[in-house]
Short mmCIF file of C-alpha atoms in Angstrom, two decimals:
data_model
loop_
_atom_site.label_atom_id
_atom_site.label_comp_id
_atom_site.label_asym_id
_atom_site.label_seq_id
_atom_site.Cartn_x
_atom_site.Cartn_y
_atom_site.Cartn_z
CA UNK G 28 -5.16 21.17 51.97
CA UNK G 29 -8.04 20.29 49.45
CA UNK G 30 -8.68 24.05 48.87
CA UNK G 31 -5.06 24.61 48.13
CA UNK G 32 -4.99 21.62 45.89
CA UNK G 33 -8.34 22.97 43.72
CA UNK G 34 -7.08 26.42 43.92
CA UNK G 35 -3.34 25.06 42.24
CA UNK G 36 -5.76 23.55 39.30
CA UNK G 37 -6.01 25.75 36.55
CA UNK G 38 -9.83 26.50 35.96
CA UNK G 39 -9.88 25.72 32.06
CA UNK G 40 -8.51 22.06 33.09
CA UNK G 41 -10.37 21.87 36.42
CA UNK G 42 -13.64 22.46 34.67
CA UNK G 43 -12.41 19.75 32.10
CA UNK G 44 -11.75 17.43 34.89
CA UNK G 45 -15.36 18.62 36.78
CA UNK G 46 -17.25 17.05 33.81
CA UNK G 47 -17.58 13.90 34.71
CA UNK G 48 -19.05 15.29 38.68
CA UNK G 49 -21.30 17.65 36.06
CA UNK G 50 -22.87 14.57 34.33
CA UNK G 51 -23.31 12.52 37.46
CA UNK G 52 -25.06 15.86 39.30
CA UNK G 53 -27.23 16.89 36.27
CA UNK G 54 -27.12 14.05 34.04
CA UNK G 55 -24.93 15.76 31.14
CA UNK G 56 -21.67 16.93 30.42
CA UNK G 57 -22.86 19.36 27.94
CA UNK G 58 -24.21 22.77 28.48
CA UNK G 59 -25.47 25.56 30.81
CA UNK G 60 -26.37 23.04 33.17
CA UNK G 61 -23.20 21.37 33.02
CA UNK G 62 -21.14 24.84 33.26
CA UNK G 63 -23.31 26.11 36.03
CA UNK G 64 -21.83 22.74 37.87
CA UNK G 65 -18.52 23.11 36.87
CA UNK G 66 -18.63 27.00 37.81
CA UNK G 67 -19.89 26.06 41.06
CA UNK G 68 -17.14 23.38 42.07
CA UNK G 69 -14.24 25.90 40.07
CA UNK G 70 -15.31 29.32 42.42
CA UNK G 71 -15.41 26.52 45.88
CA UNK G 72 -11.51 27.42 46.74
CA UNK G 73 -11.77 30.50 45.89
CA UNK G 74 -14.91 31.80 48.32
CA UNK G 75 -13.49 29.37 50.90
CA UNK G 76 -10.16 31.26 51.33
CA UNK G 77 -11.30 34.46 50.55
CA UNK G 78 -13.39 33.99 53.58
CA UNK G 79 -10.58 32.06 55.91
CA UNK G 80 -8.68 35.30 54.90
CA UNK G 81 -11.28 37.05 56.15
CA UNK G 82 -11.83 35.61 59.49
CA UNK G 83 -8.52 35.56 60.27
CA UNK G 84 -8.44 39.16 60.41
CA UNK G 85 -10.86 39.58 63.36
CA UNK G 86 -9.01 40.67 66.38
CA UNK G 87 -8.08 37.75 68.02
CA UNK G 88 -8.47 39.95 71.98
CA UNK G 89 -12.21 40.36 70.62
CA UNK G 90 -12.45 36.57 70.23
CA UNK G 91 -10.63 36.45 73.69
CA UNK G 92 -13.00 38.44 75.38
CA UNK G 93 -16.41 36.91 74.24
CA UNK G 94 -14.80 33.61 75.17
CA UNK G 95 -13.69 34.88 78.66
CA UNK G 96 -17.82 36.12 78.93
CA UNK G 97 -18.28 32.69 78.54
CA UNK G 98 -19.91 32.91 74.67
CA UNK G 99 -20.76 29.90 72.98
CA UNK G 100 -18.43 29.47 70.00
CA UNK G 101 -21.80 29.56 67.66
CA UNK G 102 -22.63 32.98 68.94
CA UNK G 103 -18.95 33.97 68.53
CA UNK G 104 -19.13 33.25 65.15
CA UNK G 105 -22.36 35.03 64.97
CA UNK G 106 -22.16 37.67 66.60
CA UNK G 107 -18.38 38.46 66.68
CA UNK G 108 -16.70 36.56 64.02
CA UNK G 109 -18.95 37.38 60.72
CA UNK G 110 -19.57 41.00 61.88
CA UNK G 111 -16.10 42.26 62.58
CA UNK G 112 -15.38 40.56 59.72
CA UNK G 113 -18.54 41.71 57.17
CA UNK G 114 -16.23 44.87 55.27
CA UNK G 115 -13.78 41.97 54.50
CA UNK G 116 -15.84 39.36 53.68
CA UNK G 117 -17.78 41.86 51.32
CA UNK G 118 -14.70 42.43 49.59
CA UNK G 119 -13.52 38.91 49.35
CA UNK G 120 -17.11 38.45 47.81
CA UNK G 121 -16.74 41.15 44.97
CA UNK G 122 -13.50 39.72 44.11
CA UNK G 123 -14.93 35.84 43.91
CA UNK G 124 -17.60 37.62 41.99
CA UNK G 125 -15.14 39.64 39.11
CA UNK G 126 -12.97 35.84 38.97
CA UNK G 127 -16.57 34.09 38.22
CA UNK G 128 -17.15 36.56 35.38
CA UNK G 129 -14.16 36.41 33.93
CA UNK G 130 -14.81 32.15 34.41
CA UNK G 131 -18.00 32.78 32.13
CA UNK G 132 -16.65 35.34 29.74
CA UNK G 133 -13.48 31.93 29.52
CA UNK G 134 -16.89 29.51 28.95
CA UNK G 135 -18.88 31.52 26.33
CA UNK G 136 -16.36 32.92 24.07
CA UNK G 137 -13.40 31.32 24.00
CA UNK G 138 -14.32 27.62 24.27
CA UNK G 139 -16.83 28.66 21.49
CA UNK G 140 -14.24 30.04 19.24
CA UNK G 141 -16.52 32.88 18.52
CA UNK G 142 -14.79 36.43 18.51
CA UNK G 143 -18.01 38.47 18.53
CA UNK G 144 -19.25 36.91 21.72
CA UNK G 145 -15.41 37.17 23.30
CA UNK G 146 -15.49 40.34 22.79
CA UNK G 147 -19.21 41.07 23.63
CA UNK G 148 -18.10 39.43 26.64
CA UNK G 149 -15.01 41.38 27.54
CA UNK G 150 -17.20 44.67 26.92
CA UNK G 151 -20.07 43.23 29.30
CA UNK G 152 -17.40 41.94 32.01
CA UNK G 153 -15.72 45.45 32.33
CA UNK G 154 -18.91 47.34 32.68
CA UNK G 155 -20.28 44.80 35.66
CA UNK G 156 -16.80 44.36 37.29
CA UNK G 157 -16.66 48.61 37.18
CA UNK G 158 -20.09 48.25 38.76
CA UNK G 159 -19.70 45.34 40.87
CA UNK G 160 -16.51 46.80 42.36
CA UNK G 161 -17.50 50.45 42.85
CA UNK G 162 -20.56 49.22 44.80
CA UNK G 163 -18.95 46.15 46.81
CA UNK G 164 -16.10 48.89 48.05
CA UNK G 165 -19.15 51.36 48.71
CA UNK G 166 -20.70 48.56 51.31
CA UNK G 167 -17.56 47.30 52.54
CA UNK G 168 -16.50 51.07 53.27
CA UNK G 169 -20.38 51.58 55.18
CA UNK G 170 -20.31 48.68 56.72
CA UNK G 171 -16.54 48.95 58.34
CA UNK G 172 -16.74 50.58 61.69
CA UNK G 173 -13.13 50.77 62.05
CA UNK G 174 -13.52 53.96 59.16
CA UNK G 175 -15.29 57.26 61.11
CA UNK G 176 -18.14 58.09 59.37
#
Protein backbone atom coordinates (compact mmCIF):
# COMPACT_ATOMS: atom_id res chain seq x y z
CA UNK A 1 0.00 0.00 0.00
CA UNK A 2 2.77 2.66 0.82
CA UNK A 3 4.45 1.97 -2.59
CA UNK A 4 1.20 2.49 -4.35
CA UNK A 5 0.55 5.59 -2.38
CA UNK A 6 4.33 7.18 -3.34
CA UNK A 7 4.02 5.85 -6.76
CA UNK A 8 0.24 7.90 -7.12
CA UNK A 9 2.44 11.17 -6.00
CA UNK A 10 3.53 13.02 -8.79
CA UNK A 11 7.45 13.32 -8.57
CA UNK A 12 7.66 17.26 -9.08
CA UNK A 13 5.28 17.51 -5.84
CA UNK A 14 6.69 14.43 -4.08
CA UNK A 15 10.15 15.88 -4.24
CA UNK A 16 8.49 19.20 -2.95
CA UNK A 17 6.97 17.34 -0.16
CA UNK A 18 10.56 15.15 0.40
CA UNK A 19 12.24 18.47 1.41
CA UNK A 20 11.63 18.67 4.64
CA UNK A 21 13.02 14.46 5.06
CA UNK A 22 16.07 16.14 2.74
CA UNK A 23 16.91 18.79 5.42
CA UNK A 24 16.49 16.52 8.39
CA UNK A 25 18.87 13.68 6.45
CA UNK A 26 21.53 16.18 5.17
CA UNK A 27 20.88 19.23 7.01
CA UNK A 28 19.52 21.40 3.91
CA UNK A 29 16.77 21.70 1.70
CA UNK A 30 18.80 23.23 -0.95
CA UNK A 31 20.96 21.59 -3.48
CA UNK A 32 22.69 18.47 -4.90
CA UNK A 33 22.65 17.07 -1.62
CA UNK A 34 19.18 17.78 -1.06
CA UNK A 35 18.11 16.40 -4.71
CA UNK A 36 20.26 13.36 -4.36
CA UNK A 37 17.76 12.75 -1.14
CA UNK A 38 14.78 13.57 -2.75
CA UNK A 39 15.84 11.40 -5.93
CA UNK A 40 16.49 8.64 -3.69
CA UNK A 41 13.03 8.58 -1.73
CA UNK A 42 11.12 9.64 -5.47
CA UNK A 43 12.83 6.29 -7.51
CA UNK A 44 11.85 3.95 -3.85
CA UNK A 45 8.27 2.85 -5.50
CA UNK A 46 9.42 2.63 -8.48
CA UNK A 47 12.55 -0.11 -8.00
CA UNK A 48 10.29 -1.73 -5.38
CA UNK A 49 7.56 -2.75 -7.90
CA UNK A 50 9.58 -3.08 -10.72
CA UNK A 51 11.17 -5.79 -8.74
CA UNK A 52 7.73 -7.34 -7.06
CA UNK A 53 6.88 -7.46 -10.85
CA UNK A 54 9.72 -9.23 -11.29
CA UNK A 55 9.53 -11.89 -8.77
CA UNK A 56 6.28 -12.61 -9.42
CA UNK A 57 7.15 -13.93 -12.65
CA UNK A 58 9.30 -16.87 -11.41
CA UNK A 59 7.53 -20.07 -11.96
CA UNK A 60 5.69 -20.64 -9.07
CA UNK A 61 6.28 -25.11 -9.69
CA UNK A 62 10.10 -23.97 -9.43
CA UNK A 63 9.35 -22.35 -6.06
CA UNK A 64 7.24 -25.57 -5.37
CA UNK A 65 9.88 -27.82 -5.95
CA UNK A 66 12.85 -26.26 -3.96
CA UNK A 67 10.34 -26.03 -1.14
CA UNK A 68 9.28 -29.74 -1.49
CA UNK A 69 13.54 -30.41 -1.36
CA UNK A 70 13.10 -28.92 1.75
CA UNK A 71 15.10 -25.34 0.79
CA UNK A 72 15.27 -22.75 3.22
CA UNK A 73 13.21 -19.79 1.99
CA UNK A 74 16.69 -17.62 2.13
CA UNK A 75 18.28 -19.96 -0.32
CA UNK A 76 15.05 -19.89 -2.39
CA UNK A 77 15.36 -16.47 -2.76
CA UNK A 78 18.94 -16.90 -3.51
CA UNK A 79 19.31 -19.31 -5.44
CA UNK A 80 15.88 -19.64 -7.20
CA UNK A 81 14.02 -16.50 -6.81
CA UNK A 82 16.72 -13.66 -7.95
CA UNK A 83 18.17 -15.96 -10.69
CA UNK A 84 15.11 -17.02 -12.59
CA UNK A 85 14.24 -13.76 -12.16
CA UNK A 86 17.83 -11.75 -13.12
CA UNK A 87 16.64 -11.00 -17.24
CA UNK A 88 13.59 -9.31 -15.55
CA UNK A 89 14.95 -7.67 -12.86
CA UNK A 90 17.70 -6.28 -15.33
CA UNK A 91 15.06 -4.83 -17.27
CA UNK A 92 13.02 -3.43 -14.49
CA UNK A 93 16.48 -1.83 -13.54
CA UNK A 94 17.13 -0.05 -17.00
CA UNK A 95 13.72 1.24 -16.90
CA UNK A 96 14.07 2.71 -13.04
CA UNK A 97 17.30 3.93 -14.50
CA UNK A 98 15.75 5.99 -17.94
CA UNK A 99 12.67 7.38 -15.17
CA UNK A 100 15.73 8.66 -12.80
CA UNK A 101 17.22 10.52 -15.77
CA UNK A 102 14.45 11.95 -16.95
CA UNK A 103 13.88 12.90 -12.76
CA UNK A 104 17.34 14.84 -13.14
CA UNK A 105 16.96 16.25 -16.60
CA UNK A 106 13.03 17.59 -14.49
CA UNK A 107 15.70 18.93 -11.51
CA UNK A 108 18.40 20.73 -13.59
CA UNK A 109 16.57 22.40 -16.29
CA UNK A 110 13.32 23.00 -15.71
CA UNK A 111 13.18 23.98 -12.02
CA UNK A 112 16.13 26.24 -13.13
CA UNK A 113 14.24 27.91 -15.83
CA UNK A 114 17.25 27.65 -17.97
CA UNK A 115 16.55 26.48 -21.68
CA UNK A 116 20.18 25.78 -22.60
CA UNK A 117 20.64 23.28 -19.83
CA UNK A 118 16.88 21.72 -20.65
CA UNK A 119 17.85 21.15 -23.66
CA UNK A 120 21.53 20.11 -23.00
CA UNK A 121 19.74 17.81 -20.87
CA UNK A 122 17.22 16.32 -23.23
CA UNK A 123 20.25 15.81 -25.78
CA UNK A 124 22.39 14.03 -22.90
CA UNK A 125 19.22 11.91 -21.63
CA UNK A 126 18.53 10.45 -25.19
CA UNK A 127 22.05 9.49 -25.88
CA UNK A 128 22.40 7.51 -22.24
CA UNK A 129 18.78 6.13 -22.32
CA UNK A 130 19.80 4.83 -26.24
CA UNK A 131 22.84 3.45 -24.43
CA UNK A 132 21.48 2.42 -21.24
CA UNK A 133 18.67 0.54 -23.00
CA UNK A 134 20.56 -1.14 -25.86
CA UNK A 135 22.97 -2.57 -23.26
CA UNK A 136 20.41 -3.45 -20.30
CA UNK A 137 18.29 -5.52 -23.20
CA UNK A 138 21.82 -6.97 -24.36
CA UNK A 139 22.30 -8.49 -20.56
CA UNK A 140 18.82 -9.23 -19.92
CA UNK A 141 18.75 -11.17 -23.40
CA UNK A 142 22.42 -13.14 -22.15
CA UNK A 143 21.43 -13.64 -19.07
CA UNK A 144 17.73 -15.25 -19.86
CA UNK A 145 18.04 -18.95 -20.21
CA UNK A 146 14.60 -19.35 -21.30
CA UNK A 147 16.10 -17.68 -25.00
CA UNK A 148 18.50 -20.61 -26.86
CA UNK A 149 21.61 -19.26 -27.35
Amino acid sequence: ILVNVFRSIPFVILMIAMLPAAKLIVGTSLGNKAMIVTLIIAAIPYVARMAESSIKEVDSGVIEAAQAMGTSSFKIICKVLIPEAKPSLIVGAVISLVTILGMIAITYGYQRFNNNIIWLCVLLTVIIVQVIQELGMLIARKTDKRINK
